[in-house]
Coordinates of C-alpha atoms and ligand atoms in Angstrom, one line a residue:
L1 CA -15.8 9.1 -10.7
L2 CA -13.3 11.9 -10.7
S3 CA -14.5 14.3 -8.0
A4 CA -14.3 18.1 -8.4
S5 CA -11.5 18.8 -6.1
W6 CA -9.3 16.1 -7.7
H7 CA -9.9 17.9 -10.9
D8 CA -8.7 21.1 -9.3
D9 CA -5.5 19.3 -8.4
L10 CA -5.0 18.4 -12.0
N11 CA -5.6 21.9 -13.2
S12 CA -3.3 23.5 -10.7
M13 CA -0.2 21.6 -11.6
A14 CA 1.9 24.7 -11.1
T15 CA 4.8 23.0 -9.3
P16 CA 7.6 22.4 -11.8
A17 CA 9.3 19.1 -11.5
S18 CA 12.7 19.2 -9.9
P19 CA 15.7 17.4 -11.4
L20 CA 15.6 13.7 -10.9
S21 CA 17.9 11.4 -9.1
A22 CA 15.8 8.4 -9.9
P23 CA 17.4 5.5 -11.7
H24 CA 15.1 6.0 -14.7
E25 CA 14.9 9.5 -16.2
V26 CA 11.2 10.1 -15.7
T27 CA 9.8 13.4 -16.8
E28 CA 6.5 15.0 -16.0
E29 CA 5.5 14.8 -19.7
A30 CA 6.3 11.1 -19.9
L31 CA 4.3 10.4 -16.7
L32 CA 1.3 12.4 -18.1
R33 CA 1.5 10.4 -21.3
G34 CA 1.7 7.2 -19.4
I35 CA -1.4 8.1 -17.5
E36 CA -3.3 9.1 -20.6
H37 CA -2.3 5.8 -22.3
E38 CA -3.1 3.8 -19.2
E39 CA 0.3 2.1 -19.0
F40 CA 0.2 1.4 -15.3
V41 CA -0.3 -2.2 -14.1
M42 CA -1.0 -3.4 -10.6
Y43 CA 1.0 -6.2 -9.1
Y44 CA -0.3 -8.0 -6.0
Q45 CA 1.8 -9.3 -3.1
P46 CA 0.3 -11.9 -0.6
K47 CA 0.1 -11.4 3.1
V48 CA -0.3 -14.5 5.2
S49 CA -0.8 -15.5 8.8
C50 CA 2.5 -16.1 10.6
D51 CA 0.9 -18.8 12.6
T52 CA -1.0 -20.8 10.1
G53 CA 0.2 -19.6 6.7
A54 CA -3.4 -18.9 5.8
L55 CA -3.9 -16.2 3.2
A56 CA -5.0 -12.9 4.8
G57 CA -4.9 -10.6 1.8
F58 CA -2.8 -8.8 -0.9
E59 CA -1.1 -5.5 -1.2
A60 CA -1.6 -3.7 -4.5
L61 CA 1.7 -2.3 -5.8
V62 CA 1.8 -0.2 -9.0
R63 CA 4.3 -0.7 -11.9
W64 CA 4.7 1.3 -15.1
Q65 CA 5.0 -0.6 -18.3
C66 CA 6.7 2.1 -20.2
P67 CA 7.3 1.4 -23.9
G68 CA 11.0 1.2 -24.5
K69 CA 11.9 1.2 -20.8
G70 CA 10.3 -2.0 -19.6
I71 CA 8.9 -2.1 -16.1
V72 CA 9.5 1.1 -14.1
M73 CA 9.3 0.7 -10.3
P74 CA 7.1 3.0 -8.1
D75 CA 10.0 4.7 -6.3
S76 CA 11.1 6.1 -9.7
F77 CA 7.8 7.9 -10.4
I78 CA 5.5 8.2 -7.3
P79 CA 7.5 11.1 -5.8
L80 CA 7.3 12.9 -9.1
A81 CA 3.6 12.2 -9.3
E82 CA 3.2 13.6 -5.9
R83 CA 5.2 16.8 -6.6
T84 CA 3.3 17.5 -9.9
G85 CA -0.3 16.6 -8.8
L86 CA -0.4 13.7 -11.3
I87 CA -0.8 11.4 -8.3
A88 CA -4.6 12.2 -8.3
P89 CA -5.4 10.8 -11.8
L90 CA -2.8 8.0 -11.2
T91 CA -4.5 7.0 -8.0
E92 CA -7.8 6.8 -9.9
Q93 CA -6.4 4.2 -12.3
I94 CA -4.8 2.3 -9.4
I95 CA -8.0 2.1 -7.5
S96 CA -10.2 1.2 -10.5
Q97 CA -7.8 -1.6 -11.6
S98 CA -7.4 -3.0 -8.1
L99 CA -11.1 -3.0 -7.3
D100 CA -11.8 -4.5 -10.7
W101 CA -9.4 -7.3 -10.0
L102 CA -10.7 -7.9 -6.5
S103 CA -14.3 -8.1 -7.5
A104 CA -13.5 -10.4 -10.5
S105 CA -11.1 -12.7 -8.6
F106 CA -12.6 -12.8 -5.1
A107 CA -16.2 -12.0 -5.4
N108 CA -17.3 -13.6 -2.2
A109 CA -14.1 -14.6 -0.7
S110 CA -12.4 -13.1 2.3
P111 CA -8.9 -11.8 1.4
L112 CA -8.5 -8.1 2.1
L113 CA -6.8 -5.8 -0.4
S114 CA -4.3 -3.2 0.8
I115 CA -3.9 0.0 -1.3
N116 CA -1.2 2.6 -0.7
L117 CA -2.4 6.1 -0.3
S118 CA -0.3 9.1 -1.0
A119 CA 0.0 11.8 1.7
K120 CA -1.3 14.2 -0.9
S121 CA -4.7 12.4 -1.0
L122 CA -5.3 13.2 2.6
N123 CA -5.5 16.9 1.8
H124 CA -8.9 16.3 0.4
L125 CA -11.7 15.9 2.9
D126 CA -14.0 14.4 0.2
I127 CA -11.6 11.4 -0.3
A128 CA -13.8 9.2 1.9
D129 CA -16.9 9.8 -0.2
H130 CA -14.9 9.5 -3.3
F131 CA -13.4 6.1 -2.3
A132 CA -16.8 4.9 -1.1
D133 CA -18.2 5.7 -4.5
H134 CA -15.5 3.6 -6.1
C135 CA -16.4 0.7 -3.8
A136 CA -20.1 1.0 -4.6
H137 CA -19.3 0.9 -8.3
Y138 CA -17.5 -2.4 -7.9
D139 CA -19.9 -3.7 -5.3
I140 CA -17.1 -4.0 -2.7
L141 CA -17.5 -3.3 1.0
P142 CA -15.1 -0.7 2.3
S143 CA -14.2 -3.1 5.0
R144 CA -12.6 -5.4 2.4
L145 CA -9.9 -2.7 1.9
I146 CA -7.0 -1.5 3.9
L147 CA -5.6 1.9 3.1
E148 CA -1.9 2.2 3.9
V149 CA -0.4 5.5 4.8
T150 CA 3.2 6.0 5.7
E151 CA 4.1 6.7 9.3
T152 CA 5.6 10.1 8.5
C153 CA 2.5 11.2 6.5
A154 CA 0.1 10.0 9.2
M155 CA 1.9 11.7 11.9
T156 CA 1.9 15.2 10.4
D157 CA -0.3 17.2 12.7
A158 CA -2.4 18.5 9.8
T159 CA -6.0 18.7 10.9
V160 CA -7.3 18.0 7.4
A161 CA -5.3 14.7 7.2
L162 CA -6.7 13.6 10.6
A163 CA -10.2 14.5 9.6
A164 CA -9.8 12.7 6.2
L165 CA -8.5 9.6 8.0
T166 CA -11.4 9.7 10.5
R167 CA -13.9 10.0 7.7
L168 CA -12.4 7.0 5.9
R169 CA -12.6 5.0 9.1
L170 CA -16.2 6.0 9.6
K171 CA -17.1 4.8 6.1
G172 CA -15.7 1.4 7.1
F173 CA -12.2 1.4 5.5
N174 CA -9.4 -0.2 7.4
L175 CA -6.4 2.0 7.9
S176 CA -2.8 0.9 8.2
I177 CA 0.4 2.6 9.2
D178 CA 3.1 1.7 6.6
D179 CA 6.9 1.7 7.1
F180 CA 6.6 1.9 10.9
G181 CA 9.8 2.4 12.7
V182 CA 11.6 4.7 10.3
G183 CA 9.6 7.9 11.2
Y184 CA 9.3 9.8 14.4
S185 CA 6.0 9.1 16.1
S186 CA 5.2 9.2 19.7
L187 CA 3.1 6.6 21.4
A188 CA 0.5 9.3 22.2
Q189 CA 0.1 10.2 18.6
L190 CA -0.2 6.6 17.5
A191 CA -2.9 5.8 19.9
R192 CA -5.0 8.8 18.9
L193 CA -5.3 7.8 15.2
P194 CA -8.0 5.5 13.8
F195 CA -5.7 2.7 12.6
S196 CA -6.3 -1.0 12.8
E197 CA -2.9 -2.2 11.5
L198 CA 0.7 -1.4 11.8
K199 CA 3.3 -2.6 9.2
I200 CA 6.9 -2.9 10.5
D201 CA 9.3 -1.4 8.0
K202 CA 11.3 -4.0 6.1
M203 CA 14.5 -2.4 7.2
F204 CA 14.1 -4.1 10.6
V205 CA 12.5 -7.3 9.3
S206 CA 15.0 -8.2 6.6
S207 CA 17.9 -7.7 9.0
A208 CA 16.2 -9.7 11.8
S209 CA 18.0 -12.9 10.9
N210 CA 21.5 -11.4 11.4
S211 CA 20.9 -8.6 13.9
K212 CA 20.0 -9.0 17.5
E213 CA 19.2 -5.3 17.6
S214 CA 16.6 -5.6 14.8
R215 CA 15.1 -8.6 16.5
M216 CA 14.6 -6.5 19.7
I217 CA 13.1 -3.7 17.7
V218 CA 10.7 -6.0 15.9
K219 CA 9.7 -7.7 19.2
G220 CA 9.2 -4.3 20.9
I221 CA 7.0 -2.9 18.1
V222 CA 4.8 -6.0 18.1
G223 CA 4.3 -5.7 21.9
L224 CA 3.6 -2.0 21.5
A225 CA 1.1 -2.4 18.7
H226 CA -0.8 -5.2 20.4
G227 CA -1.0 -3.1 23.5
L228 CA -2.7 -0.4 21.4
G229 CA -5.1 -3.0 19.8
L230 CA -3.4 -3.0 16.4
R231 CA -2.8 -6.0 14.2
V232 CA 0.9 -6.2 13.0
T233 CA 2.2 -7.1 9.6
A234 CA 6.0 -7.6 9.1
E235 CA 7.1 -6.7 5.6
G236 CA 10.3 -7.8 3.9
V237 CA 10.2 -11.4 5.2
E238 CA 13.0 -12.9 3.0
D239 CA 13.7 -16.3 4.7
E240 CA 12.2 -19.0 6.8
C241 CA 14.1 -18.3 10.0
T242 CA 12.6 -14.7 10.0
L243 CA 9.2 -16.2 9.6
D244 CA 9.9 -18.5 12.6
F245 CA 11.1 -15.6 14.6
L246 CA 8.0 -13.6 13.8
R247 CA 5.8 -16.5 14.9
D248 CA 7.7 -16.7 18.2
V249 CA 7.2 -13.0 18.9
E250 CA 3.5 -13.3 18.0
C251 CA 3.5 -11.1 15.0
D252 CA 0.2 -11.5 13.2
L253 CA 0.9 -11.3 9.5
A254 CA 3.9 -11.7 7.2
Q255 CA 4.6 -10.3 3.7
G256 CA 7.8 -10.7 1.7
Y257 CA 9.8 -12.5 -1.0
F258 CA 9.9 -15.7 1.1
I259 CA 6.1 -15.9 1.0
G260 CA 5.5 -14.4 -2.4
K261 CA 6.8 -11.6 -4.6
P262 CA 4.5 -8.9 -6.0
M263 CA 2.9 -10.7 -9.0
D264 CA 0.8 -9.8 -12.0
T265 CA -2.7 -11.2 -12.0
A266 CA -1.8 -14.4 -14.0
A267 CA 1.1 -15.1 -11.6
V268 CA -1.2 -14.6 -8.6
T269 CA -3.6 -17.3 -10.0
S270 CA -0.7 -19.8 -10.4
W271 CA 0.7 -18.8 -6.9
M272 CA -2.7 -19.5 -5.4
A273 CA -3.0 -22.9 -7.1
L274 CA 0.6 -23.9 -6.1
T275 CA 0.4 -22.6 -2.5
Y276 CA -3.2 -23.5 -1.5
G277 CA -4.3 -25.9 -4.2
T278 CA -7.3 -23.6 -4.9
A279 CA -8.2 -21.8 -8.1
I280 CA -9.5 -18.3 -7.8
N281 CA -12.7 -17.8 -9.7
Ligands
C2E1 P1 5.6 -0.1 0.5 O1 4.1 0.3 0.5 O2 6.2 -0.1 1.8 O3 5.7 -1.5 -0.3 C1 6.6 -2.5 0.1 C2 7.7 -2.5 -0.9 O4 8.6 -3.6 -0.4 C3 7.3 -2.9 -2.3 O5 8.2 -2.2 -3.2 C4 7.6 -4.4 -2.3 O6 7.8 -4.9 -3.6 C5 8.9 -4.5 -1.5 N1 9.0 -5.8 -0.9 C6 8.1 -6.7 -0.7 N2 8.7 -7.8 -0.1 C7 10.0 -7.6 0.0 C8 11.1 -8.4 0.6 O7 10.9 -9.5 1.0 N3 12.3 -7.7 0.5 C9 12.5 -6.5 0.0 N4 13.7 -6.0 0.0 N5 11.5 -5.7 -0.5 C10 10.2 -6.3 -0.5 P2 7.7 -1.5 -4.5 O8 6.7 -2.3 -5.1 O9 8.9 -1.1 -5.2 O10 7.0 -0.2 -3.9 C11 7.8 0.8 -3.3 C12 6.9 1.9 -2.6 O11 6.2 2.6 -3.6 C13 5.8 1.3 -1.7 O12 6.4 0.9 -0.4 C14 4.9 2.4 -1.6 O13 5.3 3.4 -0.7 C15 5.0 3.0 -3.0 N6 3.9 2.5 -3.9 C16 3.8 1.3 -4.5 N7 2.6 1.2 -5.1 C17 1.9 2.3 -4.9 C18 0.6 2.8 -5.2 O14 -0.2 2.1 -5.9 N8 0.2 4.1 -4.8 C19 1.1 4.8 -4.0 N9 0.7 6.0 -3.6 N10 2.3 4.4 -3.6 C20 2.7 3.2 -4.1
MG2 MG1 2.5 -0.3 1.5
MG3 MG1 6.1 -0.4 3.7
MG4 MG1 7.9 1.9 1.6

């Protein structure tokens, strides 16, 4: 399923990795080995309706089970993967594993699955066809997926990125603006892009309970997004009073430690049983 231009990416890994400031010393060689040995595991974090608590979907978040190091978090290796071009083969494994889980666990059920997309992936116009092929392979409709791109990446004026996003939308994928509020986008830019969801950055959400300013920002973003026809997810919901506040300002969906942490597949099964009293098949 690896398309030609993604192979090109792999073959042109010319950029040398710069020194690391990450908490774990991750080298390009180690990352390549990890990919070859398929050491990456997907965790899934639930998203629920602020209003009813009903399950809306999950976000797939990658972790590296690195022998001798334990679990390495994505902030320690995604930037390196992006700089070196290793993000392409890594994303292949992320998508396969996520779709495999979705089709096995929720064959006919409704929860949507959100997958994070690196800005680098949007340099390839054929990404839409490529992702559609993956979906066909797992018998999953593109409309069951939400592809998250960060605000900063979505707002670059790159024509190719815009075209790639449009093609994905035309194939039926849902698109989401991640980490909204920390970048620099204008309302005009926002309205022009084919997104259906906006995720408020956790910086504002996790501080909402003790900062009036954060509450005003969250409330303002919800109003703005609704005005543009976007559904809003607040990420970083860490306590009940924040969830109550989000319901008051009519935020649509909530995601965060208070609702559920990112979990491996076994933990998701237990969480579903505990929270909703339902088994997943
Ligand atoms: P993100 O997409 O904004 O993901 C949300 C991050 O917030 C996750 O961190 C999640 O574990 C964390 N989080 C969730 N709830 C709470 C909460 O209540 N409080 C706090 N403080 N944090 C919360 P994580 O898993 O470490 O991922 C970090 C970033 O790495 C992600 O940010 C995303 O940009 C990137 N990433 C993760 N998985 C992937 C992937 O599969 N592909 C790509 N390209 N990037 C990924
Ligand atoms: Mg995300
Ligand atoms: Mg985010
Ligand atoms: Mg983030």
